[in-house]
PDB file of C-alpha atoms in Angstrom:
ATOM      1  CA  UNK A1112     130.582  99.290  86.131  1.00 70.00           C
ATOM      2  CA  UNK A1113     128.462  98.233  89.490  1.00 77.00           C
ATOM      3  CA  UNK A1114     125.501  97.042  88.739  1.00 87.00           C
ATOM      4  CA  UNK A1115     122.207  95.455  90.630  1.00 92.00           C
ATOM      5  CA  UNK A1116     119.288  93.328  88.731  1.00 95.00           C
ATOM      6  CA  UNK A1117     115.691  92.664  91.032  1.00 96.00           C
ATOM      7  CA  UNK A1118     114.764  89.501  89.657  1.00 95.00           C
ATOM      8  CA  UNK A1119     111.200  90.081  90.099  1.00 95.00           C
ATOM      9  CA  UNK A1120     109.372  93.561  89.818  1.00 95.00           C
ATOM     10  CA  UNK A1121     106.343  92.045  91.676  1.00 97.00           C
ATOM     11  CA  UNK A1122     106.013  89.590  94.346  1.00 98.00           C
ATOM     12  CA  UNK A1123     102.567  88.420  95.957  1.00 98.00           C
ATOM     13  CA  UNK A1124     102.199  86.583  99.152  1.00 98.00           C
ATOM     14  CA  UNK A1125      99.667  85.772 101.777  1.00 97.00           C
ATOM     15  CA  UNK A1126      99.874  87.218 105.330  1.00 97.00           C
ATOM     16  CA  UNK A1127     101.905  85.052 107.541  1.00 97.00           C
ATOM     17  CA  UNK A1128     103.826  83.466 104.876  1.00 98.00           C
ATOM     18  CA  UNK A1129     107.464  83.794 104.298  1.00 98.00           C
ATOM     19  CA  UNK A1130     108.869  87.020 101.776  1.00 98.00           C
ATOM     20  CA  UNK A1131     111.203  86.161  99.171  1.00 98.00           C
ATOM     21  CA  UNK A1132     113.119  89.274  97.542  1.00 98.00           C
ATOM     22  CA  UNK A1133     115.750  88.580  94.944  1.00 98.00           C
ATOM     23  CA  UNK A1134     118.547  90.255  94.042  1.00 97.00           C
ATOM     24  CA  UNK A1135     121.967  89.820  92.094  1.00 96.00           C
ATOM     25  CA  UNK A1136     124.903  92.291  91.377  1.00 93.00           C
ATOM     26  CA  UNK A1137     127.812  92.597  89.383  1.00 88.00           C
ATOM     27  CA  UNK A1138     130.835  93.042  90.975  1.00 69.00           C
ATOM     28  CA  UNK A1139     134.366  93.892  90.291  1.00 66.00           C
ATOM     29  CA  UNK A1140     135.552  94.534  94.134  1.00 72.00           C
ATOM     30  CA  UNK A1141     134.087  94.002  97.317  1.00 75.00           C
ATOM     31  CA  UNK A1142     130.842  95.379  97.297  1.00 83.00           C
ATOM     32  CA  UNK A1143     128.716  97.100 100.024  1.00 87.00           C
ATOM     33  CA  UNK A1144     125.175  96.104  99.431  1.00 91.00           C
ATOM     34  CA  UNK A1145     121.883  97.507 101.246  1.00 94.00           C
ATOM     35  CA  UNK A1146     118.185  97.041 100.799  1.00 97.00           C
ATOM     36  CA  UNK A1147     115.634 100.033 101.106  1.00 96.00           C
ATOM     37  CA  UNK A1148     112.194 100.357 101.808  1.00 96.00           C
ATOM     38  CA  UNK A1149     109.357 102.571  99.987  1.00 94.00           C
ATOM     39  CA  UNK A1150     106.242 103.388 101.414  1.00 92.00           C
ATOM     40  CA  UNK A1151     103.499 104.856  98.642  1.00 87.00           C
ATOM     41  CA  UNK A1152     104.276 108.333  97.966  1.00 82.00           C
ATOM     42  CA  UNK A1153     107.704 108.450 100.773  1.00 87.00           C
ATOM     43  CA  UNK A1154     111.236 108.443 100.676  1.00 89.00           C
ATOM     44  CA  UNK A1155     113.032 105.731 101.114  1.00 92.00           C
ATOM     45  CA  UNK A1156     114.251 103.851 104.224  1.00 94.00           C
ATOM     46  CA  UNK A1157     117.108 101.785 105.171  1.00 94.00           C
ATOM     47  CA  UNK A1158     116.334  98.497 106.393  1.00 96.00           C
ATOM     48  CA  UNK A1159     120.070  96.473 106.477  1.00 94.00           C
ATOM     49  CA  UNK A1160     123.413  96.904 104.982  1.00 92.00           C
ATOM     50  CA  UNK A1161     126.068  94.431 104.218  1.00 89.00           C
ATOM     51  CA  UNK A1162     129.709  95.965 104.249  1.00 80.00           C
ATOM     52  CA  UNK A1163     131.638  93.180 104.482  1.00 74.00           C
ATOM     53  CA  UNK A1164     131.060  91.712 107.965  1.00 74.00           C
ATOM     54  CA  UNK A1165     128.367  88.507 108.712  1.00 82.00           C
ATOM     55  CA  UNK A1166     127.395  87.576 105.575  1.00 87.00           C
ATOM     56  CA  UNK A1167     123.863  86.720 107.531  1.00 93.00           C
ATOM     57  CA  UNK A1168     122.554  90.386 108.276  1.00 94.00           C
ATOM     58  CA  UNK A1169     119.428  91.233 110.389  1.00 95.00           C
ATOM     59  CA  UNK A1170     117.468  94.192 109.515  1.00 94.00           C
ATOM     60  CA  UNK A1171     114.543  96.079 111.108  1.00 94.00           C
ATOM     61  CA  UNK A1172     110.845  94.927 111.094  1.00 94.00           C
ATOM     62  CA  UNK A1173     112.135  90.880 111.200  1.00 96.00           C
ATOM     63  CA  UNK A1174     114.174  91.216 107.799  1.00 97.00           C
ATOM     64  CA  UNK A1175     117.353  89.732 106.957  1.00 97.00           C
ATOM     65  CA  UNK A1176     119.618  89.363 104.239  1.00 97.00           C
ATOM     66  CA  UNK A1177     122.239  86.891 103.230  1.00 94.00           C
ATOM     67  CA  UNK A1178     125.486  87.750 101.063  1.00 92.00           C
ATOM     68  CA  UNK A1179     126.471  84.830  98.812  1.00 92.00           C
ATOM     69  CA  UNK A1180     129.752  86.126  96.915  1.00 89.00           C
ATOM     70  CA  UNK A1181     129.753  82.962  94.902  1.00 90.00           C
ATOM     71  CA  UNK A1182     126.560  83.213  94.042  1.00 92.00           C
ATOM     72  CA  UNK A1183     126.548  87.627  93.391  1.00 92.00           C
ATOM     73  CA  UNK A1184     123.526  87.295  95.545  1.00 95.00           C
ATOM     74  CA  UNK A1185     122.187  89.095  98.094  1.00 96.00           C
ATOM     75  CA  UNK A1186     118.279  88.339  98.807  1.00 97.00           C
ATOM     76  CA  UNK A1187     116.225  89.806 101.247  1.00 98.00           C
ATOM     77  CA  UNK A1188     113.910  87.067 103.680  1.00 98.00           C
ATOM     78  CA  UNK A1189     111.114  87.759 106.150  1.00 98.00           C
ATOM     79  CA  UNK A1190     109.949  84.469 107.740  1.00 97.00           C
ATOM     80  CA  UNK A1191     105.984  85.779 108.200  1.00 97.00           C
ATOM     81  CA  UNK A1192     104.704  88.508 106.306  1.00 97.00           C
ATOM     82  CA  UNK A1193     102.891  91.070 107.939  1.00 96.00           C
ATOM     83  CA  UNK A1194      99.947  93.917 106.036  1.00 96.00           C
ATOM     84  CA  UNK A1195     102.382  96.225 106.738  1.00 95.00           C
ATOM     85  CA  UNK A1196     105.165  95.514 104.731  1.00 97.00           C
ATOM     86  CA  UNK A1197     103.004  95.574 101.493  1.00 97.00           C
ATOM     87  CA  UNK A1198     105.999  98.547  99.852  1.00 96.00           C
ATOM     88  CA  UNK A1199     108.194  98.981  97.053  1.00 96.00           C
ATOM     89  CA  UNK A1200     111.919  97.409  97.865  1.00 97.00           C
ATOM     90  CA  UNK A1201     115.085  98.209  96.474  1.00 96.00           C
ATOM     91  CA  UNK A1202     118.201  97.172  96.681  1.00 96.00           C
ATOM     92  CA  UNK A1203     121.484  99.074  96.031  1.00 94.00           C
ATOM     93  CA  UNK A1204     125.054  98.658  95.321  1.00 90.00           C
ATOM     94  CA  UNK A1205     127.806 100.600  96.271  1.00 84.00           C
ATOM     95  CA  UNK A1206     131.941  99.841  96.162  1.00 69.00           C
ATOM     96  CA  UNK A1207     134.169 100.911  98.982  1.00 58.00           C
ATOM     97  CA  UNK A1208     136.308 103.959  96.945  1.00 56.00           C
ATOM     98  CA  UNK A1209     133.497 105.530  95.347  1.00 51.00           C
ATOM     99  CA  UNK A1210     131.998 106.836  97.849  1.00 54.00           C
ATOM    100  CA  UNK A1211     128.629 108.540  97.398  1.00 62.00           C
ATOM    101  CA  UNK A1212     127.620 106.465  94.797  1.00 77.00           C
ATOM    102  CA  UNK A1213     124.696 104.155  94.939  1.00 87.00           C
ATOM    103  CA  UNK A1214     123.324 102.060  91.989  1.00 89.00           C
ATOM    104  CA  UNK A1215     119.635 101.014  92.780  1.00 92.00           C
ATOM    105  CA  UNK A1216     117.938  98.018  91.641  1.00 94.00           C
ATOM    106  CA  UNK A1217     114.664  98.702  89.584  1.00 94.00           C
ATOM    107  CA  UNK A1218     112.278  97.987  92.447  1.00 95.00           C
ATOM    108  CA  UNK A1219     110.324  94.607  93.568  1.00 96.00           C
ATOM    109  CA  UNK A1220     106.480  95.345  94.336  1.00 96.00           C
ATOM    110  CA  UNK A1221     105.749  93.327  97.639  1.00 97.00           C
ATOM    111  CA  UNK A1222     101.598  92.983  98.075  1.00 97.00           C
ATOM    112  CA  UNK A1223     100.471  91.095 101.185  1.00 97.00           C
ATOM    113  CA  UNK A1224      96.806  89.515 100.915  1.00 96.00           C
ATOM    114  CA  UNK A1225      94.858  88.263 103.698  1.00 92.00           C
TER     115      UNK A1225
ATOM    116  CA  UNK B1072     113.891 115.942 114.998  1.00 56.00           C
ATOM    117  CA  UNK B1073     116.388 115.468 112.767  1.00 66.00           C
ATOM    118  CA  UNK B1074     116.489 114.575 109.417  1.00 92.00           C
ATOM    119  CA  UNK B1075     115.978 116.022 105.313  1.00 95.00           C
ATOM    120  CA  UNK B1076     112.967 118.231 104.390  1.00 96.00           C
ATOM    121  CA  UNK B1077     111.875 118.468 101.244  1.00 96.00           C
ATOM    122  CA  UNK B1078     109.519 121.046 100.156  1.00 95.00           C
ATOM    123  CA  UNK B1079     106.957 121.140  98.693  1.00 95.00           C
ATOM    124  CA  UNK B1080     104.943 118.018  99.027  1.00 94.00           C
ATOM    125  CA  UNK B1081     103.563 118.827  95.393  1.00 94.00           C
ATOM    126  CA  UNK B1082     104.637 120.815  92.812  1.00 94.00           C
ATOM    127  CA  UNK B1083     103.471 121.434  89.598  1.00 92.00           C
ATOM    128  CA  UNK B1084     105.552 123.263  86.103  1.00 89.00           C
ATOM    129  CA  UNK B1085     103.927 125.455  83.525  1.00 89.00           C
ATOM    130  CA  UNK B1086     105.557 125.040  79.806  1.00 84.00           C
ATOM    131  CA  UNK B1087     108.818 126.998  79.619  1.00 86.00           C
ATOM    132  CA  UNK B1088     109.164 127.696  83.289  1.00 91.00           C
ATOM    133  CA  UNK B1089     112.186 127.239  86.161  1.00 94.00           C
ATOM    134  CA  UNK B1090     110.784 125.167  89.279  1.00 95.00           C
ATOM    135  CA  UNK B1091     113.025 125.003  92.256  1.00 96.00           C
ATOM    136  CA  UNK B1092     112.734 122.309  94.980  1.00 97.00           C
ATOM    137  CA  UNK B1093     113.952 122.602  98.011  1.00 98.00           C
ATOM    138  CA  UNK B1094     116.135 120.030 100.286  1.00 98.00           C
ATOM    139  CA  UNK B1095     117.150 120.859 103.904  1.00 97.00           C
ATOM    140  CA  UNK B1096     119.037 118.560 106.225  1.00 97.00           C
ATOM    141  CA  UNK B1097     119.889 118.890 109.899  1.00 96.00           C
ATOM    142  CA  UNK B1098     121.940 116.028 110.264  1.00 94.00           C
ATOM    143  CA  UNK B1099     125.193 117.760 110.054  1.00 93.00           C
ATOM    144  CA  UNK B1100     126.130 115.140 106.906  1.00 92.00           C
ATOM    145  CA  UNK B1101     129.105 116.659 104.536  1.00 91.00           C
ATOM    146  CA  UNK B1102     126.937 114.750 101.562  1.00 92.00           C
ATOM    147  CA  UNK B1103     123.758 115.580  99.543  1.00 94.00           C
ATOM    148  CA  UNK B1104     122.537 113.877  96.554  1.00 95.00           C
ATOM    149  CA  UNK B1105     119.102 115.013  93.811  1.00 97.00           C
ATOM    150  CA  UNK B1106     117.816 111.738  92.455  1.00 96.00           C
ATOM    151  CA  UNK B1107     114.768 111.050  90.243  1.00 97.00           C
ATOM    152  CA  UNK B1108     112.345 107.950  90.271  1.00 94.00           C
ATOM    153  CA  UNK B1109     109.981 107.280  87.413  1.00 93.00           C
ATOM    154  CA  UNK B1110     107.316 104.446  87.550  1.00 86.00           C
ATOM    155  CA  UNK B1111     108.993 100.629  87.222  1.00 80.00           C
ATOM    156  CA  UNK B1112     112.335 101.857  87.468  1.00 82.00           C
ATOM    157  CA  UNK B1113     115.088 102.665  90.118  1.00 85.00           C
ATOM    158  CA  UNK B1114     116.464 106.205  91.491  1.00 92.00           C
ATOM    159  CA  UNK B1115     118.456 107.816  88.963  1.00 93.00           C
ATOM    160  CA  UNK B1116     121.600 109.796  90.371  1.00 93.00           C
ATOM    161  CA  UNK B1117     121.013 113.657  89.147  1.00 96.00           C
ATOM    162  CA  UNK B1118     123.609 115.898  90.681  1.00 96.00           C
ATOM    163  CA  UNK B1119     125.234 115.402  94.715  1.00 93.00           C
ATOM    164  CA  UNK B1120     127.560 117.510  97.169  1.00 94.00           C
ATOM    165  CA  UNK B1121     130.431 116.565  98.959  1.00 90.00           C
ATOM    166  CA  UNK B1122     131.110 119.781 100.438  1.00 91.00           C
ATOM    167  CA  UNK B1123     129.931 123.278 100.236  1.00 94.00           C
ATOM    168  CA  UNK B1124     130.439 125.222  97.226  1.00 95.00           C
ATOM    169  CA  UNK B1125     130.965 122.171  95.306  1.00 94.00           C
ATOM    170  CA  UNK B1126     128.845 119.416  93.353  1.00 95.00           C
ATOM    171  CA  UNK B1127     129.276 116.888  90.554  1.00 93.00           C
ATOM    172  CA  UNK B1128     126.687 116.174  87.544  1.00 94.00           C
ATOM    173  CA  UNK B1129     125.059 112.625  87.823  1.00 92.00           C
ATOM    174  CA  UNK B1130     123.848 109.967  85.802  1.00 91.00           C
ATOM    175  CA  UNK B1131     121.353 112.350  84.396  1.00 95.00           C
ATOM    176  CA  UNK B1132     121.951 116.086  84.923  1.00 96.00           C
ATOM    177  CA  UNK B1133     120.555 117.231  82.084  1.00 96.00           C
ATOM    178  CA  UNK B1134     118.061 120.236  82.328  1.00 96.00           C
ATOM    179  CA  UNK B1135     118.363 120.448  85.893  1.00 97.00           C
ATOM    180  CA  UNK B1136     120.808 122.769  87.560  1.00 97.00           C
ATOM    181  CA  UNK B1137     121.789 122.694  91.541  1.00 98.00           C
ATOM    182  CA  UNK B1138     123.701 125.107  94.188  1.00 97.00           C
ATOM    183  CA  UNK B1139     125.178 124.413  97.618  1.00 97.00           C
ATOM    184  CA  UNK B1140     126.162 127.750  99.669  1.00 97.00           C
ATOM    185  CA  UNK B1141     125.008 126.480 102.691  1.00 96.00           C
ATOM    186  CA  UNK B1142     125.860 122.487 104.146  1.00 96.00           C
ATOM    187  CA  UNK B1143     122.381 122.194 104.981  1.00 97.00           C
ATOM    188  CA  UNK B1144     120.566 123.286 102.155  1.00 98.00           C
ATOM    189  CA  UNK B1145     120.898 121.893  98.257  1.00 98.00           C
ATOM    190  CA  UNK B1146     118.009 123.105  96.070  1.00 98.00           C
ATOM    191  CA  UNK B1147     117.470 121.286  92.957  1.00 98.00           C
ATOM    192  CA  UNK B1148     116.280 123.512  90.096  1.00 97.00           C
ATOM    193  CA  UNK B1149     114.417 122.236  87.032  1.00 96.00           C
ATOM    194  CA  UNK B1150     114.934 124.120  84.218  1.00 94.00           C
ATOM    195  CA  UNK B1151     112.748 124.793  81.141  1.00 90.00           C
ATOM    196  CA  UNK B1152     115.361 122.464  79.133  1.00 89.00           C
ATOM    197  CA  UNK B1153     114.109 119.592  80.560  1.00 90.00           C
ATOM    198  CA  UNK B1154     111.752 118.518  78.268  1.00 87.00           C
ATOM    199  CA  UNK B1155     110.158 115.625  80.886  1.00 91.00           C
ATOM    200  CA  UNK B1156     110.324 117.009  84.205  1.00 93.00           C
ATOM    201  CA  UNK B1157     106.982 114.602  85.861  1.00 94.00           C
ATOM    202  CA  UNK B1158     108.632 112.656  88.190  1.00 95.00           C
ATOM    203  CA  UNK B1159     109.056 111.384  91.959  1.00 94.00           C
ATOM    204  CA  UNK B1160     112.090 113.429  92.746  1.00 96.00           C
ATOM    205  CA  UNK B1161     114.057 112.142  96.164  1.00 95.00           C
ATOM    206  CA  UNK B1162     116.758 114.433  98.385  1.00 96.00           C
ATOM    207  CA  UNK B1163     119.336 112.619 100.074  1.00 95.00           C
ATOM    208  CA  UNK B1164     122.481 113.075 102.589  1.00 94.00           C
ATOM    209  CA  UNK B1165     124.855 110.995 103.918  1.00 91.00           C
ATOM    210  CA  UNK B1166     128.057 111.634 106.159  1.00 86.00           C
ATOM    211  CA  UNK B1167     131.604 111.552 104.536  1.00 78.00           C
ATOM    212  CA  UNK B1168     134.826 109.084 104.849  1.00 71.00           C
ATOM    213  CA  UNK B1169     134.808 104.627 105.255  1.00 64.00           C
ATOM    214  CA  UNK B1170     132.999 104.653 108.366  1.00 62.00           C
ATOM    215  CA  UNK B1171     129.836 106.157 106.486  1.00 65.00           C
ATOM    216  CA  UNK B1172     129.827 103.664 104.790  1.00 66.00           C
ATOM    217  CA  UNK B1173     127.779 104.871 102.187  1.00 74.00           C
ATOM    218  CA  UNK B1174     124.662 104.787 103.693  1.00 86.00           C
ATOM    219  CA  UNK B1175     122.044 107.466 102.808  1.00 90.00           C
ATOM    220  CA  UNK B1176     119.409 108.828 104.603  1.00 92.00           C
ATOM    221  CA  UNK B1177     116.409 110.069 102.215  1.00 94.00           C
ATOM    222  CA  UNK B1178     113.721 112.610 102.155  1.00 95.00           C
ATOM    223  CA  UNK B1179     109.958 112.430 101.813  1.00 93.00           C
ATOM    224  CA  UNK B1180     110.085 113.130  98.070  1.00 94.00           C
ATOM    225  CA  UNK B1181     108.308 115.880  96.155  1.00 95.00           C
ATOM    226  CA  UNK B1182     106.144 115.136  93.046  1.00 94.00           C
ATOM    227  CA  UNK B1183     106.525 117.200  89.524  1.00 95.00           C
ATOM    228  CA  UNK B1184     103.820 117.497  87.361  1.00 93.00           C
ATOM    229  CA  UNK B1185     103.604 119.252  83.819  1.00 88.00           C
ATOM    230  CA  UNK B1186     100.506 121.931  83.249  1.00 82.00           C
TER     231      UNK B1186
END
């Protein structure tokens, strides 16, 4: 069974500091791996995917994400955080074969202080 | 504009009664998906559509029943047999086949409340 574990349900940081998500999954094949964005009270939005191509992926807003198979690893970096990305993130797994299912992560809080 | 509607914004359930919620998309995507968020936890899969006429229960189907006449449309009914229906409840769609590569695109999300 695919599976995805946020290591931290709540992360604090100061504005203009670097954003540290983590993330881990269990894998039995090749994964595809995203991360989503939650704005209070909104549905969710993409912001990068990993399916198998650079392990280094760039995402929107100045996010990236780096695949580390040896490590089941697949954290989520901003370099400078910004007011606005104070949101819930998730991130999901989903295996090449079963298509249509995701398996989501239980959420990290991001809050961004001044 | 494209993209999924969900309607309404707010809903709220008296004991013993059906609620319907209602997911529209416009994207022309073969795939729909109902899933449910509580507080502190992630979406849980409740019922999704791969083609008209034709869905598959979830992780937690339970007490909530769906249709799919239409490609565009995939109401999610909660039924009196669901005994904890207050939730965050999230509509989905995604296109079909390896170059979709599973990516979903989500609605704004209705909230259930209990009377």
């Amino acid at each position: 069974a695919q599976s995805v574990t946020q290591l931290d349900s709540h992360v604090s940081v100061s504005e203009g500091t670097p954003v540290l998500l983590r993330c881990n999954y269990s894998s039995s094949y090749s994964p595809s791996l995203f991360w989503y964005v939650q704005h209070p009270n909104k549905g969710l939005q993409l912001l990068l995917k990993y399916t198998s191509a650079a392990t280094l992926v760039k995402g929107i807003n100045g996010f990236e994400a780096e695949f580390k198979k040896s490590e089941t690893s697949f954290h989520l970096t901003k370099p400078s955080a910004h007011m606005s990305d104070a949101a819930e993130y998730f991130c999901v797994v989903s295996y090449t074969g079963t298509a249509s299912k995701l398996t989501f992560g239980t959420g990290t809080r991001l809050q961004v202080t001044l | 504009d494209g993209g999924i509607t969900q309607s309404p914004k707010y809903l709220f359930r008296k004991e013993g009664q059906n609620v319907t919620l209602s997911c529209e998309q416009n994207l022309n995507h073969d795939a729909m998906y109902w899933y449910r968020q509580d507080p502190g936890q992630g979406l849980r899969l409740i019922y999704y559509s791969q083609i008209v006429n034709d869905f598959q229960k979830g992780d937690i189907a339970e007490g909530y029943s769906v249709s799919r006449e239409k490609k565009e449309s995939f109401p999610l009914t909660v039924t009196s047999a669901q005994k904890n229906p207050t939730a965050f409840y999230l509509c989905a769609s995604s296109m079909q086949g390896r170059l979709a590569k599973n990516i979903q695109y989500f609605g704004a999300g209705t909230r259930l409340s209990v009377l």
